[in-house]
Every structure is written in C-alpha cells, then in structure tokens.
PDB file of C-alpha atoms in Angstrom:
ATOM      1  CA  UNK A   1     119.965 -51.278  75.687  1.00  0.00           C
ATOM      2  CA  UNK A   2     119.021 -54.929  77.298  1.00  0.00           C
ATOM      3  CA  UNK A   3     115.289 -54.247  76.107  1.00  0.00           C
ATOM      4  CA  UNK A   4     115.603 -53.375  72.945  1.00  0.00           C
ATOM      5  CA  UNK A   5     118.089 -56.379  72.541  1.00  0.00           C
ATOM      6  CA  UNK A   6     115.175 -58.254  73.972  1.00  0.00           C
ATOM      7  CA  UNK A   7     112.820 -57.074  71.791  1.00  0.00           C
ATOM      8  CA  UNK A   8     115.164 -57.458  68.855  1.00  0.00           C
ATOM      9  CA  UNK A   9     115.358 -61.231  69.818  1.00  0.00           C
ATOM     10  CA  UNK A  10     111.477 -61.253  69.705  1.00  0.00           C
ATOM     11  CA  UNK A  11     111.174 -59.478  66.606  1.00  0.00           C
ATOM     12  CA  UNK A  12     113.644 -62.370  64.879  1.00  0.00           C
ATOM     13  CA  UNK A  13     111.578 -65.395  66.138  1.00  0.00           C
ATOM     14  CA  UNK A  14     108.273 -63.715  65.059  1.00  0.00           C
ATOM     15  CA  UNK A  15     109.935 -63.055  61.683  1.00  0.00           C
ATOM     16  CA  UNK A  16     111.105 -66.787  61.864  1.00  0.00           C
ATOM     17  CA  UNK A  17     107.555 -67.811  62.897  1.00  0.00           C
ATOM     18  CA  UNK A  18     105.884 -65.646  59.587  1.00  0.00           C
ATOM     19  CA  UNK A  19     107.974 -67.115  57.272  1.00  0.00           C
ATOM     20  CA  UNK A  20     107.763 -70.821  58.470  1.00  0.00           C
ATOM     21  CA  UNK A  21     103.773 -70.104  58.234  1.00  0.00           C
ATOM     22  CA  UNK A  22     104.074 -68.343  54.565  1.00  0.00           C
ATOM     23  CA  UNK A  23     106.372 -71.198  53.366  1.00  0.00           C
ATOM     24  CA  UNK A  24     104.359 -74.073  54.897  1.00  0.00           C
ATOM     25  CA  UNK A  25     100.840 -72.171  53.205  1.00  0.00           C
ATOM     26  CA  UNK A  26     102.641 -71.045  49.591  1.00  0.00           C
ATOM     27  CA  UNK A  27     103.810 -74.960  49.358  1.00  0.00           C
ATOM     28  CA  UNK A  28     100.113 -75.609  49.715  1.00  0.00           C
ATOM     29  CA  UNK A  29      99.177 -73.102  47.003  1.00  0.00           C
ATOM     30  CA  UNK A  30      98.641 -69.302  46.373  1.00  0.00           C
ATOM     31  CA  UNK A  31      94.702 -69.557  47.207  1.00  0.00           C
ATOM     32  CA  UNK A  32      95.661 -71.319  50.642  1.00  0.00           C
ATOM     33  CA  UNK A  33      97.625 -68.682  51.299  1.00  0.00           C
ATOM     34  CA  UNK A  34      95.299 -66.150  50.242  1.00  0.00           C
ATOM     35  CA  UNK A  35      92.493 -67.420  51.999  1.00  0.00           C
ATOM     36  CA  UNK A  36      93.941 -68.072  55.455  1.00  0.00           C
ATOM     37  CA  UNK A  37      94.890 -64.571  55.145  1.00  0.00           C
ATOM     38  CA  UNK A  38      91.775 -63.257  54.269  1.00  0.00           C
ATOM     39  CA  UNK A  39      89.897 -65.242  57.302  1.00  0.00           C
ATOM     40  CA  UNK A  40      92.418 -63.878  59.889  1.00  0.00           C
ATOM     41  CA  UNK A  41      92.041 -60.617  58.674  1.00  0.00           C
ATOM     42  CA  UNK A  42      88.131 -60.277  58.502  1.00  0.00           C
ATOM     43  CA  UNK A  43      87.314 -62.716  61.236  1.00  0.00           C
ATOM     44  CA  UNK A  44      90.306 -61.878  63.682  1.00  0.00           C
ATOM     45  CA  UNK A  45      91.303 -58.039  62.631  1.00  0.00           C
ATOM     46  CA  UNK A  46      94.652 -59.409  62.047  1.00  0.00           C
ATOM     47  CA  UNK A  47      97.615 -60.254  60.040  1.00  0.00           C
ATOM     48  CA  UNK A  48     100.257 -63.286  59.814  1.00  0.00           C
ATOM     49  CA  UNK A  49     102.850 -62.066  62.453  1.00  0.00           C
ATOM     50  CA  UNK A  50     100.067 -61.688  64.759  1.00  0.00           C
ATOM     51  CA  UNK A  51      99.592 -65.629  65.017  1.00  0.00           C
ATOM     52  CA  UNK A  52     102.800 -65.996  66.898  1.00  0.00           C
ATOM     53  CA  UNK A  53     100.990 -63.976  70.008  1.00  0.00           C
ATOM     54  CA  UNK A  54      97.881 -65.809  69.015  1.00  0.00           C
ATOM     55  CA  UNK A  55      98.825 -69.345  67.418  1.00  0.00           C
ATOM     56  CA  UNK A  56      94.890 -70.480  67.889  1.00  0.00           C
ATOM     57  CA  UNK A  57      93.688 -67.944  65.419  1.00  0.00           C
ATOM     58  CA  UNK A  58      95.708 -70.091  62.880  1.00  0.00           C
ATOM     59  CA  UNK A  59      94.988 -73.192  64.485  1.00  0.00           C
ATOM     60  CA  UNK A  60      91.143 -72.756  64.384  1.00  0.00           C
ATOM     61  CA  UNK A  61      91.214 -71.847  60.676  1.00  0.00           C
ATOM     62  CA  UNK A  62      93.444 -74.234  59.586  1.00  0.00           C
ATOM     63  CA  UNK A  63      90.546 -76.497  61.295  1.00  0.00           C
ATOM     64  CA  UNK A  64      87.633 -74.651  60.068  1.00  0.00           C
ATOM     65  CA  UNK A  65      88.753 -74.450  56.335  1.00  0.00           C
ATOM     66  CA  UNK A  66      90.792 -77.705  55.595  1.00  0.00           C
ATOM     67  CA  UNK A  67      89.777 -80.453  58.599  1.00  0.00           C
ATOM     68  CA  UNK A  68      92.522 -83.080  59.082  1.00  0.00           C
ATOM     69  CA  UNK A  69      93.932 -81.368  55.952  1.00  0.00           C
ATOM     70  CA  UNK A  70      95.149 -78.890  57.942  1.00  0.00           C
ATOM     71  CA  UNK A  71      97.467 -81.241  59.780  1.00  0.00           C
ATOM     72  CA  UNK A  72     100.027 -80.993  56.563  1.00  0.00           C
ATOM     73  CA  UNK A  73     100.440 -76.949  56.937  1.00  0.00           C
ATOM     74  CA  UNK A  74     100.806 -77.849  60.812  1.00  0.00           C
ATOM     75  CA  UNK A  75     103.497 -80.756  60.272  1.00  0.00           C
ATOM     76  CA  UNK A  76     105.618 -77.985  57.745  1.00  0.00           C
ATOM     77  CA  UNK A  77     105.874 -75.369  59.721  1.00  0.00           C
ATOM     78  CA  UNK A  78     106.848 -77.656  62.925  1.00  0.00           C
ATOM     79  CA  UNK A  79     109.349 -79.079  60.773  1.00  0.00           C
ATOM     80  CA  UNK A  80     110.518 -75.614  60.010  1.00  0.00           C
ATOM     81  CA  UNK A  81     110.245 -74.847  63.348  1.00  0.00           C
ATOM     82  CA  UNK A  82     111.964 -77.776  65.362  1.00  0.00           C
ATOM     83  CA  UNK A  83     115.499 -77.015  65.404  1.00  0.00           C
ATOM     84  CA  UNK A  84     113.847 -73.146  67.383  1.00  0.00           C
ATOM     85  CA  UNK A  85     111.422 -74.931  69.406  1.00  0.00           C
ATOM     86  CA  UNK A  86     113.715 -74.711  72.950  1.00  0.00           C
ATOM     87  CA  UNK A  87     112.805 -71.254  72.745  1.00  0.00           C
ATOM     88  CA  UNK A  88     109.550 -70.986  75.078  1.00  0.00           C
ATOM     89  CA  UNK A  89     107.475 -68.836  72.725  1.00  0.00           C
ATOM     90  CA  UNK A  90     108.157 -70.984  69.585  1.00  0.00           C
ATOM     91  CA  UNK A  91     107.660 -74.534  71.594  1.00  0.00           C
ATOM     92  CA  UNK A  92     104.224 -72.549  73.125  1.00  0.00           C
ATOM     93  CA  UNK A  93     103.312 -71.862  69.560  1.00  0.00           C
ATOM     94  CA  UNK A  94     104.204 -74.599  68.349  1.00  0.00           C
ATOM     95  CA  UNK A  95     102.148 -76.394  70.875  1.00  0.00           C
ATOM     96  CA  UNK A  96      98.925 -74.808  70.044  1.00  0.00           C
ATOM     97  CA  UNK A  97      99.077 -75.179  66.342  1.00  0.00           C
ATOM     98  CA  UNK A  98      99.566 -79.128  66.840  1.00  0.00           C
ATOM     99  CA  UNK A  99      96.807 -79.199  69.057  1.00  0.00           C
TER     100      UNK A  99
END
C-alpha cells in the first residue's frame, strides 16, 4: 500500500513535469512542439514523460535546435515549476534543464 502511494506521488510530479514542458513548448508554437518531440523520439527512443528521468535529453535539444533561444522554454517551465521545486526530483530536473 506505501509503494504504490509512492509511486502514485511519482506518477503526479511526472504528470506535473509533462505538462509544464507541453505548455512551456505549445506557447512557443505547434512546430516547436512537434519538433522537440520528433528529436527525442528518433534520436533518444523516447517520449515527453521520459525527460523527467532524463531532463538532459531535453536540455541538449533545446540547445541543439534553438541556442540561447532555448533559455525561454527553460525559464517557462521553471516558472511553472517553482512553487514544486522542494521536491528533490523536480529541483534535480529542474537543475539540469537550467544548466
């Protein structure tokens, strides 16, 4: 009963984590969002929930498509992100994205 109230508890900040990316790449535009998808699939084998294990997949594309650019979609989603971030795998993520 504890795990699965664990892994409930992970399920909702990965969830929270998703939708701050989607938000923070849809306010960008619909190609943004298609495209970062399409590079973390094909490059990475993966999908959006998967960058809250592996926030560097997102940061190095973010890098790699739009340079400095990419600083914007970073500054949204922390932004969405901040009032979560005293929750070690959010801050971590947060971290990595920012770096």
């Amino acid at each position: 009963m504890i795990k699965k109230m664990l892994d409930d508890k992970e399920e909702v900040k990965r969830a929270l984590v998703t939708i701050s990316i989607e938000k923070a790449l849809l306010g960008i535009g619909k190609p943004t969002y298609d495209e970062v998808l399409s590079v973390l699939n094909t490059q990475y084998h993966c999908y959006l929930p998967d960058c809250y294990e592996h926030p560097e997949y997102l940061n190095e594309i973010l890098r790699r498509l739009y340079g400095n650019a990419g600083k914007v979609i970073t500054k949204s989603i922390t932004t969405q992100l901040e009032e979560f971030n005293q929750h070690k795998p959010i801050k971590r993520f947060l971290e990595v994205i920012c770096n």
